[in-house]
mmCIF file of C-alpha atoms and ligand atoms in Angstrom:
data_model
loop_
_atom_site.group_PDB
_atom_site.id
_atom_site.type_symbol
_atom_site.label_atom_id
_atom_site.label_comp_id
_atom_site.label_asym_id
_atom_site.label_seq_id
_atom_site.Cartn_x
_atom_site.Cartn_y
_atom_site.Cartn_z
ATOM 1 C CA UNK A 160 0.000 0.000 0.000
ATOM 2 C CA UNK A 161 1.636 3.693 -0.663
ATOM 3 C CA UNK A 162 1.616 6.212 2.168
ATOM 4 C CA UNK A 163 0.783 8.594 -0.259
ATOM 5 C CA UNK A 164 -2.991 10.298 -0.481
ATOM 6 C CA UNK A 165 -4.667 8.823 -3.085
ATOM 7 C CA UNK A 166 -5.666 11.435 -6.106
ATOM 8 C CA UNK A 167 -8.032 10.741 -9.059
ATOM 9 C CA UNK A 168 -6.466 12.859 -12.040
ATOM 10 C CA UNK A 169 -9.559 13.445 -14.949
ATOM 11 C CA UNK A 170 -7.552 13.898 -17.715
ATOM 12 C CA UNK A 171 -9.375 16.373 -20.386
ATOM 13 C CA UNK A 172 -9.367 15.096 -24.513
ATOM 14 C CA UNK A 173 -8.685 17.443 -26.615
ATOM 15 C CA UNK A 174 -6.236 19.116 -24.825
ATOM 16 C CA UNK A 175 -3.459 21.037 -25.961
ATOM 17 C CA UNK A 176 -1.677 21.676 -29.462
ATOM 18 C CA UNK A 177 -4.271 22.351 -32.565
ATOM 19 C CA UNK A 178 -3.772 22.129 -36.059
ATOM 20 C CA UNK A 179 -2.956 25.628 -35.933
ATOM 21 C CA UNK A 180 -0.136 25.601 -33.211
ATOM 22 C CA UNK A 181 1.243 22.319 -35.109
ATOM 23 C CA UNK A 182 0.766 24.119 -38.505
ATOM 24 C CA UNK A 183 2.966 27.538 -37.347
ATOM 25 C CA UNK A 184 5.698 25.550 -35.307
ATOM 26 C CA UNK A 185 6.740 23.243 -38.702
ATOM 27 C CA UNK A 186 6.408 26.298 -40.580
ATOM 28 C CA UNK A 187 9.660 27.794 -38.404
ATOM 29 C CA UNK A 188 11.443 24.322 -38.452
ATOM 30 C CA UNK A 189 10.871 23.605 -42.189
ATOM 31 C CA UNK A 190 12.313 27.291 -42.831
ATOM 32 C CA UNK A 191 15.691 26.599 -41.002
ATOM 33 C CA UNK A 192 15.875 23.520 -42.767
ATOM 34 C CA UNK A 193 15.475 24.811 -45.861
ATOM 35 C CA UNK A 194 16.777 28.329 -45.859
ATOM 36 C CA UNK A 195 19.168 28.009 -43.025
ATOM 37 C CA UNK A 196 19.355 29.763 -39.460
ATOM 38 C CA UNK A 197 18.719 32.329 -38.861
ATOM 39 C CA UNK A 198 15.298 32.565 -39.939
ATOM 40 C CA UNK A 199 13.123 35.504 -38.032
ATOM 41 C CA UNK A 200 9.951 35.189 -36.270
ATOM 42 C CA UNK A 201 7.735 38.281 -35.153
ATOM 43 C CA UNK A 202 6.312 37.864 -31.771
ATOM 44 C CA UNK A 203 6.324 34.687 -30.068
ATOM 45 C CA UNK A 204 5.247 31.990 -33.087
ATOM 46 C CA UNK A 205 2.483 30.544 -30.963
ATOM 47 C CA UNK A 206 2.262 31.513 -27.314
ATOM 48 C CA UNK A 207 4.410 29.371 -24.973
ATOM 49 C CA UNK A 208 7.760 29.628 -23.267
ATOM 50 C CA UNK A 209 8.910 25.759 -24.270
ATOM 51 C CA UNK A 210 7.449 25.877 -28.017
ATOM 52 C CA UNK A 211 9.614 29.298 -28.298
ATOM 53 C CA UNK A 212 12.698 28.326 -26.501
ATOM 54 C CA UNK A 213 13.401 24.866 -28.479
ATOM 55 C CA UNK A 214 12.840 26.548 -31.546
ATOM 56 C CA UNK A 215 15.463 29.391 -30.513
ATOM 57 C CA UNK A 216 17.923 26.626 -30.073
ATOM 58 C CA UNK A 217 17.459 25.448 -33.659
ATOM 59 C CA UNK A 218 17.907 29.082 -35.194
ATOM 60 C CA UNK A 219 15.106 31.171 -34.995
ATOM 61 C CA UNK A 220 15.371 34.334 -33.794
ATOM 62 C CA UNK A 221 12.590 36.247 -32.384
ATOM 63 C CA UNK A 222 11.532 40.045 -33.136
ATOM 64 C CA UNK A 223 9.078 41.988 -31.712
ATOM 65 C CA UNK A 224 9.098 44.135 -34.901
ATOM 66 C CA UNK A 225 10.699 43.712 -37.925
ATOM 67 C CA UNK A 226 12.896 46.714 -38.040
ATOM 68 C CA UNK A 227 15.013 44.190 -35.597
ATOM 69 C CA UNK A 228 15.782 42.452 -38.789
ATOM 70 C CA UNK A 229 18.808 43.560 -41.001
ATOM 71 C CA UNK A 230 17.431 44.413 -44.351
ATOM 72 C CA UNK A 231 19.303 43.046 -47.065
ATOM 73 C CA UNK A 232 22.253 44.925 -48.658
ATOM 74 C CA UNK A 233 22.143 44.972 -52.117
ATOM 75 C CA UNK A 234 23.424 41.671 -53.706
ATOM 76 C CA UNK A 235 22.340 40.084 -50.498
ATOM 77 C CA UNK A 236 19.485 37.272 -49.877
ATOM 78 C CA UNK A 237 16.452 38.607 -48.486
ATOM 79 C CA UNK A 238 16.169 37.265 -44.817
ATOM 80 C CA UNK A 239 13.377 35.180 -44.385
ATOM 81 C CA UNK A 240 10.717 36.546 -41.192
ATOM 82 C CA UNK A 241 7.532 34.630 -40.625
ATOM 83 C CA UNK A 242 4.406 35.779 -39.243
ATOM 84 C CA UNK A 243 2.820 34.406 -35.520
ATOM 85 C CA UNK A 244 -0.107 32.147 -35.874
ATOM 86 C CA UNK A 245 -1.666 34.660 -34.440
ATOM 87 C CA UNK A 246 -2.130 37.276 -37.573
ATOM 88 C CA UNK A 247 -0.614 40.202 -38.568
ATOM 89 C CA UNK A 248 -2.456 43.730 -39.586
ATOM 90 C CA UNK A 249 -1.893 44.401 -43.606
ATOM 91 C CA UNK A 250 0.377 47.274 -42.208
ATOM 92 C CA UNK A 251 3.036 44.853 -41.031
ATOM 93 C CA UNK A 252 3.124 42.553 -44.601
ATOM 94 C CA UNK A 253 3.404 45.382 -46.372
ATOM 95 C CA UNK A 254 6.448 46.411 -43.861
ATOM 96 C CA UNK A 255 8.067 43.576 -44.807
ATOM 97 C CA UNK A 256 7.727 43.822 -48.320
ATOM 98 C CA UNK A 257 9.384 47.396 -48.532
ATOM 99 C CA UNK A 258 11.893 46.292 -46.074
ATOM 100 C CA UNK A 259 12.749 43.875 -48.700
ATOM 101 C CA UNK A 260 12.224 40.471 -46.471
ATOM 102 C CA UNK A 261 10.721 37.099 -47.539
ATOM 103 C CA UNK A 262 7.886 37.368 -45.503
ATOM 104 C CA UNK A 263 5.884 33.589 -44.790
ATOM 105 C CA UNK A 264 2.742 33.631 -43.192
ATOM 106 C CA UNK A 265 2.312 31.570 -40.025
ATOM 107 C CA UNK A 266 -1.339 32.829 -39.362
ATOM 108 C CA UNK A 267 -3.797 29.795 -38.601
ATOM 109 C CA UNK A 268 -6.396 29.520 -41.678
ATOM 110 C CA UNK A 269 -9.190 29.750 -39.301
ATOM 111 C CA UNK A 270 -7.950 33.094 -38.462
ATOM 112 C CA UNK A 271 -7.192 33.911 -42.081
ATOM 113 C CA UNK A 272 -10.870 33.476 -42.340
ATOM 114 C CA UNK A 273 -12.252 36.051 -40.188
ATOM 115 C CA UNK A 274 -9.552 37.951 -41.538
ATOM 116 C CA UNK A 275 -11.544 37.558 -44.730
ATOM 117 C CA UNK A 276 -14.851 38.162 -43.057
ATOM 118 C CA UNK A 277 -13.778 41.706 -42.148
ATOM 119 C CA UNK A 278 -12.710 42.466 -44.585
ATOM 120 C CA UNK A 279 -15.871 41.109 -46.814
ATOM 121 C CA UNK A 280 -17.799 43.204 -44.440
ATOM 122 C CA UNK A 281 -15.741 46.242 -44.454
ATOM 123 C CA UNK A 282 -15.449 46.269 -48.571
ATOM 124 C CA UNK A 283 -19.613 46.078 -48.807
ATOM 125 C CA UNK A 284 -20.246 49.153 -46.537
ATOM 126 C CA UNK A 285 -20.205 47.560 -42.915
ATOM 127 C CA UNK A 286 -19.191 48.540 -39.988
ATOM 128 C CA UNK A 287 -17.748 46.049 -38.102
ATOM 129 C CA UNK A 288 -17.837 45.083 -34.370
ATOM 130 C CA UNK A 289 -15.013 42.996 -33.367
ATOM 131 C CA UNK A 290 -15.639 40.660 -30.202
ATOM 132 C CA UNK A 291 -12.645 40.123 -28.393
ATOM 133 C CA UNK A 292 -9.485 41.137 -25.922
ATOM 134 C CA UNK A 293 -7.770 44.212 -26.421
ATOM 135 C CA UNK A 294 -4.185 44.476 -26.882
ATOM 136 C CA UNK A 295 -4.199 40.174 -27.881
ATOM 137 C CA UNK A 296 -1.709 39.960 -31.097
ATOM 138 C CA UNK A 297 -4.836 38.051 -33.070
ATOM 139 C CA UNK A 298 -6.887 41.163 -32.232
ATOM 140 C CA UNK A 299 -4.925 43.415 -33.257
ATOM 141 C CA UNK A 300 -4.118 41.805 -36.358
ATOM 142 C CA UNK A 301 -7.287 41.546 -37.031
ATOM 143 C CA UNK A 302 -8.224 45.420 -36.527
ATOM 144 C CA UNK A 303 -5.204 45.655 -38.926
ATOM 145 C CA UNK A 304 -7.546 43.941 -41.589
ATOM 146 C CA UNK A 305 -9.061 47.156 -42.266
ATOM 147 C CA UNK A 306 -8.437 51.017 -42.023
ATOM 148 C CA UNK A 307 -8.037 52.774 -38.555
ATOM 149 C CA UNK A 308 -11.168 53.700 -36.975
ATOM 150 C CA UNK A 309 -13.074 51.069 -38.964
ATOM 151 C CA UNK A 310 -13.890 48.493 -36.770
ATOM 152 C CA UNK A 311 -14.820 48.692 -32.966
ATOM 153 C CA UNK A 312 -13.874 46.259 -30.401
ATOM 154 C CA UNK A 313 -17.179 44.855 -28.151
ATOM 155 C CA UNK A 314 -14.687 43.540 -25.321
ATOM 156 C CA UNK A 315 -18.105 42.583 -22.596
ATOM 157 C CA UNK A 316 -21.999 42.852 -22.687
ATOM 158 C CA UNK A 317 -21.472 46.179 -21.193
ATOM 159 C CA UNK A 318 -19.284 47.336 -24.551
ATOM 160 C CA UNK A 319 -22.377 45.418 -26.534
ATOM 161 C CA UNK A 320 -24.744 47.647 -24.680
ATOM 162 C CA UNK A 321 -23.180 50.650 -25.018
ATOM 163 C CA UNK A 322 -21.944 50.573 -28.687
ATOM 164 C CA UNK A 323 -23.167 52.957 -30.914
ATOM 165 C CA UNK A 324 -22.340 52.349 -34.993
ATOM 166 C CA UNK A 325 -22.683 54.819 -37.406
ATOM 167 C CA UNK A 326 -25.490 53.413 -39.373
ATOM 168 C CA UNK A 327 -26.862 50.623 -36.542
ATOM 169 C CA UNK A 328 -29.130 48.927 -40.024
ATOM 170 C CA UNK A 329 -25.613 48.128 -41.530
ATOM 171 C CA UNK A 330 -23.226 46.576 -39.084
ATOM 172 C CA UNK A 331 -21.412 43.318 -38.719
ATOM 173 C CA UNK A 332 -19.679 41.398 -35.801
ATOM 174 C CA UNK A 333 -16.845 38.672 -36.173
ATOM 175 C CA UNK A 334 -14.739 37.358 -33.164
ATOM 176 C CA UNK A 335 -11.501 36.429 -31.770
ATOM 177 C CA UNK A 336 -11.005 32.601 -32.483
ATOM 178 C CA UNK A 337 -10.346 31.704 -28.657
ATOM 179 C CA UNK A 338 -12.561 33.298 -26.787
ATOM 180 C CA UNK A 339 -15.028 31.373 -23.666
ATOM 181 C CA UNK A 340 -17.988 29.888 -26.001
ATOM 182 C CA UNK A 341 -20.467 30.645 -23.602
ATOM 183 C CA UNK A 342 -19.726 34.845 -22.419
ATOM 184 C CA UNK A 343 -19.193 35.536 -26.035
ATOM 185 C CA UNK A 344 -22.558 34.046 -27.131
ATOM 186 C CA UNK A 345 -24.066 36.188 -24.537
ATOM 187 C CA UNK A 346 -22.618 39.484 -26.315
ATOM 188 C CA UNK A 347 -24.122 38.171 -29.373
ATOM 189 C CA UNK A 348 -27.319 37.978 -28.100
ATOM 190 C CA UNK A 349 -26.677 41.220 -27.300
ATOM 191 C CA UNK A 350 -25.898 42.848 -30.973
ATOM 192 C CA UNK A 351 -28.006 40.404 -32.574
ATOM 193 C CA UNK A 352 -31.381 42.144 -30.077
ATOM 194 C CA UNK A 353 -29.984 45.725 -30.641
ATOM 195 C CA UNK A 354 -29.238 45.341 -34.389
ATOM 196 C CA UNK A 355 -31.481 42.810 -35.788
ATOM 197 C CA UNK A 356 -29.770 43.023 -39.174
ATOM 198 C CA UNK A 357 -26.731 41.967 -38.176
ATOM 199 C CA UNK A 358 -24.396 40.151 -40.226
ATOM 200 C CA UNK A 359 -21.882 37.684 -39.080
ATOM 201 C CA UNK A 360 -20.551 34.006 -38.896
ATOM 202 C CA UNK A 361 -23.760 32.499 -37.996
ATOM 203 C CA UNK A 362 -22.601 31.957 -33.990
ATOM 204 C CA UNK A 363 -19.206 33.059 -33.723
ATOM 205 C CA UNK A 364 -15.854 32.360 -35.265
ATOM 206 C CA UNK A 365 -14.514 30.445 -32.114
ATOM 207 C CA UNK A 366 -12.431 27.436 -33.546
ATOM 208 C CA UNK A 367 -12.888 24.082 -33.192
ATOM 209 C CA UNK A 368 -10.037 23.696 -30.837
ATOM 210 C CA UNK A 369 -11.108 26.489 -28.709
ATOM 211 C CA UNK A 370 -14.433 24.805 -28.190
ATOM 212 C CA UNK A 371 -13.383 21.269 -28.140
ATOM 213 C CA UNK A 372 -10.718 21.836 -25.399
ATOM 214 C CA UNK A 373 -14.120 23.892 -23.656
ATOM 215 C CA UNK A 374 -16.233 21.124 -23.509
ATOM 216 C CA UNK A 375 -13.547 18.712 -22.301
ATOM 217 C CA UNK A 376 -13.240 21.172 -19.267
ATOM 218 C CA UNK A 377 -17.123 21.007 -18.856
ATOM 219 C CA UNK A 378 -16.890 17.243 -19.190
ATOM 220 C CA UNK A 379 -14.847 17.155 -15.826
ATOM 221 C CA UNK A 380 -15.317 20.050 -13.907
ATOM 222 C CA UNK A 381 -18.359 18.186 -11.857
ATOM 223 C CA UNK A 382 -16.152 15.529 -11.126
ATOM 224 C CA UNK A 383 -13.134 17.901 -9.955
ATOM 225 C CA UNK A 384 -12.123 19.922 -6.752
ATOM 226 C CA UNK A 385 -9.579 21.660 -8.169
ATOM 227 C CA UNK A 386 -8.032 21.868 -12.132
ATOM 228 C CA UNK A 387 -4.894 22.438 -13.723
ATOM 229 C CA UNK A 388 -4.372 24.220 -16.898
ATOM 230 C CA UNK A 389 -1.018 23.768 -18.720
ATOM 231 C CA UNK A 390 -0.685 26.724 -20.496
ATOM 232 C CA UNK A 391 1.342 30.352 -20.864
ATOM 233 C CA UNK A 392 -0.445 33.709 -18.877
ATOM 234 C CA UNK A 393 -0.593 35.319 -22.175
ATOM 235 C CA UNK A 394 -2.404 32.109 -23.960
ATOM 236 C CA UNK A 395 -5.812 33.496 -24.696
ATOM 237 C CA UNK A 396 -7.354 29.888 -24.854
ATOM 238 C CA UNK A 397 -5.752 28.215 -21.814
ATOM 239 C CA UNK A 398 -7.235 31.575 -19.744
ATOM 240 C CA UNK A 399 -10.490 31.044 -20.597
ATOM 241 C CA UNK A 400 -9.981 27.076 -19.370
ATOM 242 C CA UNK A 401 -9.303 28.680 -15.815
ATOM 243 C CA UNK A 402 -11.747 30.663 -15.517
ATOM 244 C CA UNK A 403 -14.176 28.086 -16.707
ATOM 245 C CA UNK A 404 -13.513 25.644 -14.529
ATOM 246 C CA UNK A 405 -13.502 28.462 -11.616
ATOM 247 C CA UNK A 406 -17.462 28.831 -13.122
ATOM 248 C CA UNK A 407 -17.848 25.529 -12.482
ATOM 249 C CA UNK A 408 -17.525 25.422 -9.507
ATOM 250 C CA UNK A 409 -13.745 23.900 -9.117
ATOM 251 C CA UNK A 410 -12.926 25.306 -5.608
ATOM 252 C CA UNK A 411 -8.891 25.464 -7.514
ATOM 253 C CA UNK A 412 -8.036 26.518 -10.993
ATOM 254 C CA UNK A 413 -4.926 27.208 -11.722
ATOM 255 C CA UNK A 414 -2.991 28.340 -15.053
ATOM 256 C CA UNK A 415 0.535 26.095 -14.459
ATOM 257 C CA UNK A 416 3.677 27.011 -16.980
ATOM 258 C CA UNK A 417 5.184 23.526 -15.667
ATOM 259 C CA UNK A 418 5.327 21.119 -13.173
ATOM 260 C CA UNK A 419 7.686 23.674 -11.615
ATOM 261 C CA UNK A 420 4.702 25.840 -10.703
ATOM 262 C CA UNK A 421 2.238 23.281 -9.582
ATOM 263 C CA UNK A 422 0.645 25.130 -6.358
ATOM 264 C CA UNK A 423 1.102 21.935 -3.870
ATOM 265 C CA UNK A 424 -0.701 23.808 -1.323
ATOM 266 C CA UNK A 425 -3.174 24.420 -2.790
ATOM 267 C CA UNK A 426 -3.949 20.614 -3.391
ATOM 268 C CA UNK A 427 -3.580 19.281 0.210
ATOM 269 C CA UNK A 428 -6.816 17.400 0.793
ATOM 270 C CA UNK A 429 -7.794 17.100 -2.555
ATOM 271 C CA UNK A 430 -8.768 13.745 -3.790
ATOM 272 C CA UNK A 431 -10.269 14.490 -7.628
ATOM 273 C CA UNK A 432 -7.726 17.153 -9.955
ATOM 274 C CA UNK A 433 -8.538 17.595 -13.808
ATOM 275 C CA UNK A 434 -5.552 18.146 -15.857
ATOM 276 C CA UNK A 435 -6.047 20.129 -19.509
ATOM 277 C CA UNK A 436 -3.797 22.004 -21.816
ATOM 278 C CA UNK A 437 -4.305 25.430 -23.854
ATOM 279 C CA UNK A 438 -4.281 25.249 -27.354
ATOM 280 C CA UNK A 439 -0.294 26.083 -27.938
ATOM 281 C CA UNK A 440 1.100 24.103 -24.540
ATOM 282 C CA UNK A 441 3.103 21.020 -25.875
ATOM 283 C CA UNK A 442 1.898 17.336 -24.213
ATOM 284 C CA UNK A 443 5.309 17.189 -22.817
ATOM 285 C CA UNK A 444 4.556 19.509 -20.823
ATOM 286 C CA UNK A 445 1.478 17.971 -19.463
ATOM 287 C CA UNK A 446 3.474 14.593 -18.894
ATOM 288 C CA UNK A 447 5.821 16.361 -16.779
ATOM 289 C CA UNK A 448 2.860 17.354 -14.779
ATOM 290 C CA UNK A 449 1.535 13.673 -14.403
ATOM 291 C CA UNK A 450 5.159 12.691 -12.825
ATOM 292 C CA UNK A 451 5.320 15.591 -10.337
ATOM 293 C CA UNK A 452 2.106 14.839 -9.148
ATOM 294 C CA UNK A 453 2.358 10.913 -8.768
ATOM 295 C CA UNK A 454 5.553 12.165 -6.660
ATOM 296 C CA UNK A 455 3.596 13.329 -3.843
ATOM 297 C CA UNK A 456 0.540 11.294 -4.831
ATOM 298 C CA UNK A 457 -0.741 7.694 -5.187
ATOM 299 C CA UNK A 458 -2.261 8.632 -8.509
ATOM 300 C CA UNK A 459 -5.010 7.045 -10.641
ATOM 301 C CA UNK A 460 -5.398 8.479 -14.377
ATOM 302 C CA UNK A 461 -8.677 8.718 -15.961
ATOM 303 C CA UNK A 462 -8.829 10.331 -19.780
ATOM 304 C CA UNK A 463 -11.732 11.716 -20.596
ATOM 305 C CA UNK A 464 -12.397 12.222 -23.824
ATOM 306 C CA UNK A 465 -15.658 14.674 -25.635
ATOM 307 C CA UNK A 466 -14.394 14.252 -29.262
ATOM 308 C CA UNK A 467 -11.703 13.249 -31.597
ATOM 309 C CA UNK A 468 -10.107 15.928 -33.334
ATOM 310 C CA UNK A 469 -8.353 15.108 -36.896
ATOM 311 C CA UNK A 470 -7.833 18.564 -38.440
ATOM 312 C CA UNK A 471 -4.733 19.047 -40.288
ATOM 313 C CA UNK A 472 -3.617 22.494 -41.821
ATOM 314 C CA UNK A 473 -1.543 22.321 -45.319
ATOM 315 C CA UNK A 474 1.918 24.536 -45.100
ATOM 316 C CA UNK A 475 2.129 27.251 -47.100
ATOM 317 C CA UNK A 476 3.526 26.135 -51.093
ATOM 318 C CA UNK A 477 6.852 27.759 -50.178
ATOM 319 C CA UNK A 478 7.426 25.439 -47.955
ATOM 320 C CA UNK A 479 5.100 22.205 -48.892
ATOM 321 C CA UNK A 480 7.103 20.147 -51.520
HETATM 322 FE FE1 LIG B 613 -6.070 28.188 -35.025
HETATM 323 FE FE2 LIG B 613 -7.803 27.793 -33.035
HETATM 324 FE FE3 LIG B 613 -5.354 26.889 -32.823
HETATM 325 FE FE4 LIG B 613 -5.810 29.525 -32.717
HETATM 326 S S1 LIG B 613 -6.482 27.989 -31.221
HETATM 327 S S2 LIG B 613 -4.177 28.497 -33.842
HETATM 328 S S3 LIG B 613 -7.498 29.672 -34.202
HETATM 329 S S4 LIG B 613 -6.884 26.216 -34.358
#
């Protein structure tokens, strides 16, 4: 028999990397191995410590704007500088094409897409609300879709409330891919009740991984005391796990980095901990986790699992043959 307390660990499925995240970490690896090191990347490729660090060690070198980059002297190469899964604004490509660099585009498709949608919008006459969290690098990119002062940012149901467009019969709303499901349908009930004719995605433009790795949370909460998120304090995706599982009535929820931060005080006398991953936190990391905890506990592992998730994202041509 151990002397350790016995813990039930609810292991969420989906958790951790999407296609996205997988998508915008082989773009920076195929580049060094085709092009060579070093090969720049604006703002942290996909947002976590590890994922940026290993890829540091292989060559990459990471700007937070581009005129960190040499340009190119003439007769020289171009240097290479990809763009964070997250998005860029059409200010910063067309930066780097007067800068002279090889620009390739990390952004995931399904932000491409409301990238698109903005734009659509913006092109036919609408004014267009943008749900999400200021000062995020996908919001911001996002904004950059169109010309300053175009779009306005709904941030809570107060900003829903309060918004007033120009023309309120000609407006349009589009979202930031990983926000909480459930407080960002609540602004669109919102616009859709003060601005009936309201164009937009249909329910949101959340992604599949930001949902999926959602409803695994919801799938264990009820079991849990206390929850575990592996994931970075800027990650977008993995905060709204925390604060999910905080709704839910977990009595603990805690963002972790690594097993180096797990709060062990916080988990004296718990018996039942659910263990998840934001969308750009690598399962390594969440291993590591497992073996600190069946240190100090007699651990049994239970995977629970809402869906299967098989979406793959092509790289971009540059890179695909
Ligand atoms: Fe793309 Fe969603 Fe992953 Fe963001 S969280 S990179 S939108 S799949």
């Amino acid at each position: 028999m151990s002397d350790k307390p016995a813990l039930t660990v609810l292991l969420a499925s989906p958790r951790g990397f999407c296609a996205g995240v997988d998508r915008a970490i082989q773009i920076v690896e195929q580049a060094l191995v085709r092009y060579g090191a070093p090969v720049y990347v604006r703002h942290e490729i996909v947002h976590n410590k590890h994922v940026v660090d290993s890829l540091r060690a292989k060559g990459a070198v990471f700007v937070d704007e581009l005129d960190e980059i040499p340009a190119p002297l003439p007769g020289q190469e171009s240097a290479h500088v990809i763009f964070s899964a997250h998005g860029v604004a059409k200010s910063v490509v067309a930066a780097a094409e007067d800068r002279g660099l090889a620009a390739l585009d990390a952004t995931c498709p399904l932000v491409s897409k409301v990238h698109s949608e903005a734009s659509r919008h913006h092109f036919q006459g609408r004014e267009v609300l943008l749900i999400g969290h200021a000062g995020h690098p996908e919001v911001e990119g996002t904004m950059g879709q169109v010309p300053p002062g175009a779009m306005t940012l709904i941030e809570s149901v107060a900003d829903a409330e309060a918004v007033q467009p120009r023309d309120p019969a000609n407006v349009a709303y589009a979202t930031q891919t990983t926000l909480s499901v459930d407080d960002t349908a609540e602004i669109i009930a919102v616009l859709t009740r003060r601005f009936p004719a309201i164009k937009g995605p249909g329910k949101a433009d959340i992604c599949y991984a930001t949902t999926n790795r959602q409803q695994a949370v919801k799938a264990i909460a009820e079991r849990c005391e206390a929850i575990l998120v592996v994931g970075a304090p800027n990650s977008s995706n993995s905060k709204r796990l925390v604060e999910l599982a905080a709704q839910l009535g977990c009595k603990v929820s805690v963002l972790v980095q690594t097993a180096a931060e797990i709060p062990w005080e916080k988990l004296q006398g718990v018996r039942s901990l659910g263990v998840t991953a934001g969308a750009s936190a690598p399962e390594i990391l969440v291993q590591d986790v497992i073996r600190a905890l069946q240190t100090h506990f007699d651990v049994s592992l239970e995977e629970v699992s809402v869906t299967r998730e098989d979406v793959i994202f092509s790289l971009p041509k540059a890179l695909a043959s």
